[in-house]
Coordinates of C-alpha atoms in Angstrom, one line a residue:
Chain A
X7 CA 22.9 0.6 10.1
X8 CA 20.9 2.9 12.4
X9 CA 21.3 6.6 11.9
X10 CA 19.0 7.9 14.6
X11 CA 19.9 11.6 14.3
X12 CA 18.4 12.0 10.9
X13 CA 15.1 13.6 10.4
X14 CA 12.8 13.2 7.4
X15 CA 9.3 14.3 6.9
X16 CA 6.8 12.9 4.3
X17 CA 6.8 15.0 1.2
X18 CA 3.2 16.1 1.4
X19 CA 2.3 17.8 -1.8
X20 CA 1.1 21.3 -2.1
X21 CA -2.6 21.7 -2.8
X22 CA -5.9 21.9 -0.8
X23 CA -5.5 18.6 1.0
X24 CA -1.9 17.7 0.4
X25 CA -2.5 14.0 0.5
X26 CA -0.1 11.0 0.4
X27 CA -1.1 7.3 0.2
X28 CA -0.9 5.4 3.5
X29 CA -0.9 1.7 3.8
X30 CA -1.9 -0.1 7.0
X31 CA -0.4 -3.5 7.6
X32 CA -1.0 -6.0 10.4
X33 CA 2.1 -5.8 12.5
X34 CA 2.1 -9.5 13.3
X35 CA 0.7 -11.3 10.2
X36 CA 2.0 -8.8 7.7
X37 CA -1.4 -8.7 6.0
X38 CA -2.1 -5.5 4.2
X39 CA -5.3 -4.3 5.7
X40 CA -6.2 -1.1 3.8
X41 CA -4.9 1.8 1.9
X42 CA -6.0 5.3 2.7
X43 CA -4.7 8.9 2.6
X44 CA -3.0 11.1 5.1
X45 CA -2.3 14.8 5.1
X46 CA 0.2 16.5 7.4
X47 CA -2.4 16.9 10.2
X48 CA -3.4 13.2 10.0
X49 CA 0.2 12.2 10.0
X50 CA 1.0 14.4 13.0
X51 CA -2.0 13.1 14.9
X52 CA -1.1 9.5 14.1
X53 CA 2.4 10.1 15.5
X54 CA 1.1 12.0 18.6
X55 CA -1.7 9.7 19.6
X56 CA -0.4 6.3 18.4
X57 CA -3.8 5.7 16.8
X58 CA -4.1 5.7 13.0
X59 CA -5.7 8.8 11.6
X60 CA -6.3 9.4 7.9
X61 CA -7.9 12.1 5.8
X62 CA -11.2 11.0 4.2
X63 CA -11.4 12.3 0.6
X64 CA -15.1 11.5 0.4
X65 CA -16.0 13.2 3.6
X66 CA -13.3 15.9 3.3
X67 CA -12.4 15.5 6.9
X68 CA -10.1 13.9 9.3
X69 CA -10.8 10.2 9.7
X70 CA -10.0 8.8 13.1
X71 CA -10.1 5.1 12.1
X72 CA -12.5 3.3 14.4
X73 CA -14.2 6.4 15.8
X74 CA -17.6 5.0 14.7
X75 CA -17.0 1.3 14.5
X76 CA -14.6 0.9 17.4
X77 CA -12.2 -0.8 15.0
X78 CA -9.2 1.3 15.8
X79 CA -5.7 0.8 14.8
X80 CA -2.9 1.0 17.4
X81 CA 0.2 2.1 15.7
X82 CA 3.3 -0.1 16.2
X83 CA 5.7 1.3 13.7
X84 CA 5.7 3.9 10.9
X85 CA 7.9 3.6 7.8
X86 CA 8.5 5.9 4.9
X87 CA 9.4 4.9 1.4
X88 CA 12.5 6.0 -0.6
X89 CA 10.8 9.1 -2.0
X90 CA 9.1 9.9 1.3
X91 CA 5.8 10.0 -0.6
X92 CA 4.2 6.9 0.8
X93 CA 3.6 6.0 4.5
X94 CA 3.5 2.4 5.8
X95 CA 1.8 2.0 9.2
X96 CA 2.2 -1.2 11.1
X97 CA -0.8 -1.6 13.3
X98 CA -2.6 -3.7 15.8
X99 CA -6.1 -3.8 14.3
X100 CA -9.0 -4.0 16.6
X101 CA -11.9 -5.8 14.9
X102 CA -12.2 -5.6 11.1
X103 CA -10.2 -3.1 9.0
X104 CA -12.8 -3.1 6.3
X105 CA -16.2 -1.3 6.4
X106 CA -17.6 -4.4 4.7
X107 CA -16.8 -6.4 7.8
X108 CA -13.7 -8.3 6.5
X109 CA -10.4 -8.4 8.3
X110 CA -8.8 -6.6 5.3
X111 CA -10.2 -4.4 2.6
X112 CA -8.3 -6.7 0.2
X113 CA -10.7 -9.7 0.6
X114 CA -11.0 -10.2 -3.2
X115 CA -8.7 -12.1 -5.5
X116 CA -8.5 -11.3 -9.2
X117 CA -7.8 -14.3 -11.3
X118 CA -6.2 -14.6 -14.7
X119 CA -9.6 -14.7 -16.5
X120 CA -10.5 -11.5 -14.5
X121 CA -13.0 -13.4 -12.4
X122 CA -12.9 -12.6 -8.7
X123 CA -13.3 -14.7 -5.6
X124 CA -13.8 -14.0 -2.0
X125 CA -12.0 -16.6 0.0
X126 CA -12.7 -15.6 3.6
X127 CA -15.6 -14.9 5.9
X128 CA -16.7 -11.6 7.3
X129 CA -15.5 -11.0 10.8
X130 CA -18.4 -8.8 11.6
X131 CA -21.8 -7.8 10.1
X132 CA -21.5 -4.2 8.9
X133 CA -25.1 -3.6 10.0
X134 CA -24.1 -4.4 13.5
X135 CA -21.2 -2.0 13.4
X136 CA -22.6 0.9 11.4
X137 CA -26.3 0.4 11.9
X138 CA -27.2 0.5 8.2
Chain B
X9 CA -16.9 -18.5 0.3
X10 CA -15.6 -18.5 -3.3
X11 CA -17.8 -16.9 -5.9
X12 CA -15.8 -17.5 -9.0
X13 CA -18.3 -16.3 -11.5
X14 CA -18.2 -12.7 -10.5
X15 CA -16.2 -10.2 -12.4
X16 CA -14.9 -6.9 -11.1
X17 CA -12.6 -4.4 -12.7
X18 CA -10.6 -1.8 -10.8
X19 CA -12.3 1.6 -10.8
X20 CA -9.7 3.4 -12.9
X21 CA -10.6 7.1 -12.7
X22 CA -11.3 9.2 -15.8
X23 CA -8.5 11.6 -16.8
X24 CA -5.3 11.5 -18.8
X25 CA -3.6 8.7 -17.0
X26 CA -6.4 7.1 -15.0
X27 CA -4.2 5.9 -12.2
X28 CA -4.9 3.8 -9.1
X29 CA -2.4 3.1 -6.3
X30 CA -0.8 -0.4 -6.5
X31 CA 1.0 -2.0 -3.6
X32 CA 3.5 -4.8 -4.1
X33 CA 4.0 -7.2 -1.3
X34 CA 6.4 -10.2 -1.0
X35 CA 4.3 -13.2 -1.4
X36 CA 6.2 -15.2 1.2
X37 CA 7.3 -12.8 3.9
X38 CA 4.4 -10.4 3.5
X39 CA 6.8 -7.5 3.5
X40 CA 5.5 -4.4 1.7
X41 CA 8.0 -3.8 -1.0
X42 CA 6.8 -0.6 -2.8
X43 CA 3.8 1.4 -3.8
X44 CA 3.4 2.6 -7.4
X45 CA 0.6 3.4 -9.8
X46 CA -1.3 1.4 -12.5
X47 CA -3.5 2.5 -15.2
X48 CA -5.8 0.1 -17.1
X49 CA -3.0 -0.8 -19.6
X50 CA -0.5 -1.5 -16.9
X51 CA -3.1 -3.6 -15.0
X52 CA -4.0 -5.5 -18.2
X53 CA -0.3 -6.1 -19.0
X54 CA 0.3 -7.3 -15.4
X55 CA -2.5 -9.8 -15.7
X56 CA -1.5 -11.0 -19.2
X57 CA 2.3 -11.4 -18.6
X58 CA 2.4 -12.3 -14.9
X59 CA 5.1 -9.6 -14.4
X60 CA 4.3 -6.5 -12.5
X61 CA 3.9 -3.5 -14.8
X62 CA 3.2 0.0 -13.4
X63 CA 2.7 3.5 -14.9
X64 CA 5.5 5.9 -14.1
X65 CA 4.2 9.3 -13.3
X66 CA 7.6 10.9 -13.5
X67 CA 8.4 9.4 -16.9
X68 CA 4.8 9.4 -18.1
X69 CA 5.3 5.9 -19.5
X70 CA 4.6 2.3 -18.8
X71 CA 7.1 1.0 -16.3
X72 CA 7.9 -2.7 -16.7
X73 CA 9.4 -3.2 -13.3
X74 CA 13.0 -4.6 -13.6
X75 CA 13.3 -3.8 -17.3
X76 CA 16.5 -1.8 -16.5
X77 CA 17.7 -3.4 -13.3
X78 CA 16.6 -7.0 -13.9
X79 CA 14.8 -6.7 -10.6
X80 CA 11.5 -8.1 -11.9
X81 CA 8.4 -9.0 -9.9
X82 CA 6.7 -12.2 -10.8
X83 CA 3.1 -12.0 -9.9
X84 CA 1.7 -14.6 -7.6
X85 CA -1.7 -13.1 -6.8
X86 CA -3.6 -9.9 -7.3
X87 CA -6.2 -8.5 -4.9
X88 CA -8.6 -5.6 -5.0
X89 CA -9.9 -3.6 -2.1
X90 CA -13.5 -3.0 -1.2
X91 CA -13.9 0.1 -3.3
X92 CA -11.9 -1.5 -6.2
X93 CA -9.7 1.5 -6.2
X94 CA -6.5 0.0 -4.8
X95 CA -4.6 -3.0 -6.2
X96 CA -2.5 -5.3 -4.1
X97 CA 0.0 -7.4 -6.0
X98 CA 1.7 -10.4 -4.2
X99 CA 5.0 -10.9 -6.0
X100 CA 8.2 -12.9 -6.0
X101 CA 10.7 -10.1 -6.1
X102 CA 13.9 -10.7 -8.0
X103 CA 16.8 -8.7 -6.4
X104 CA 15.9 -5.4 -4.7
X105 CA 12.5 -3.7 -5.1
X106 CA 14.0 -0.3 -4.3
X107 CA 16.0 1.8 -6.7
X108 CA 18.2 2.7 -3.7
X109 CA 19.3 -1.0 -3.5
X110 CA 17.2 -2.0 -0.5
X111 CA 14.9 -5.0 -0.4
X112 CA 11.9 -2.7 0.1
X113 CA 11.3 0.9 -0.6
X114 CA 10.2 1.1 3.1
X115 CA 13.6 0.9 4.6
X116 CA 13.2 3.8 6.9
X117 CA 11.4 3.9 10.3
X118 CA 10.0 7.1 11.7
X119 CA 10.2 7.4 15.4
X120 CA 7.9 9.2 17.8
X121 CA 10.4 12.2 17.9
X122 CA 10.3 12.2 14.1
X123 CA 13.8 11.0 13.8
X124 CA 14.4 8.2 11.3
X125 CA 16.5 5.2 11.2
X126 CA 17.6 2.7 8.6
X127 CA 17.8 -0.7 10.1
X128 CA 18.9 -2.9 7.2
X129 CA 21.7 -3.1 4.7
X130 CA 21.4 -2.5 1.0
X131 CA 21.1 -5.7 -1.0
X132 CA 22.8 -4.2 -4.0
X133 CA 24.7 -1.0 -4.9
X134 CA 22.5 1.1 -7.1
X135 CA 25.6 2.1 -9.1
X136 CA 26.1 -1.5 -10.1
X137 CA 22.5 -1.8 -11.2
X138 CA 21.8 1.5 -12.9
X139 CA 25.3 2.6 -13.7
X140 CA 25.1 6.0 -12.1

């Protein structure tokens, strides 16, 4: 099944930032931790360093995950989807993936009546991590 | 931890299609199956019918997953991320999620030298499913 001599790059779109969606998943539990964006430079840095690096649309800058919080993501495996326009990063998450202090950014469940619930505790207090 | 009386809608952006990324994950194995897009109408239909419905950017139309292939996704749980701008759908996948016949669209691994490998067989032959 393995065809190791093939090469394939993500299809980063043209445009100022050339972003593709990137999903981070816990490499052991399979839990989806967050979804962010990568451009070519962030992807290249992720491959080169083995630490997840995204591109922050709000800050318009490279986002070395965990640079402020210490909650880094060590990359275990990178996968591309069939259209090479989405990146899946299997990571070992240090601390909490979410800036709100939860293990995963997906800490809320939407029910059929559109009510939501939060079914897990925070791992950390954001004020302790970000000082605000 | 549960706060069932809260309501929260995804932050669909303004604009012609108002799309947010949506991730489908196998509800048992945790495998990420695909990433697609939803607008408000697709989200509402997904909630109402319990079957995953996306918005196809290439066809510019609602995409009732499995309508052609039969490879539907029964929705088990829907989650929203911290910014309410990404939707995670836990599904029971019928057949193959990927139009190339693989269980997941993420059937390719990118290695450190940027080579790629495919480490799993197709579940189905796309020609049998889509007739082309």
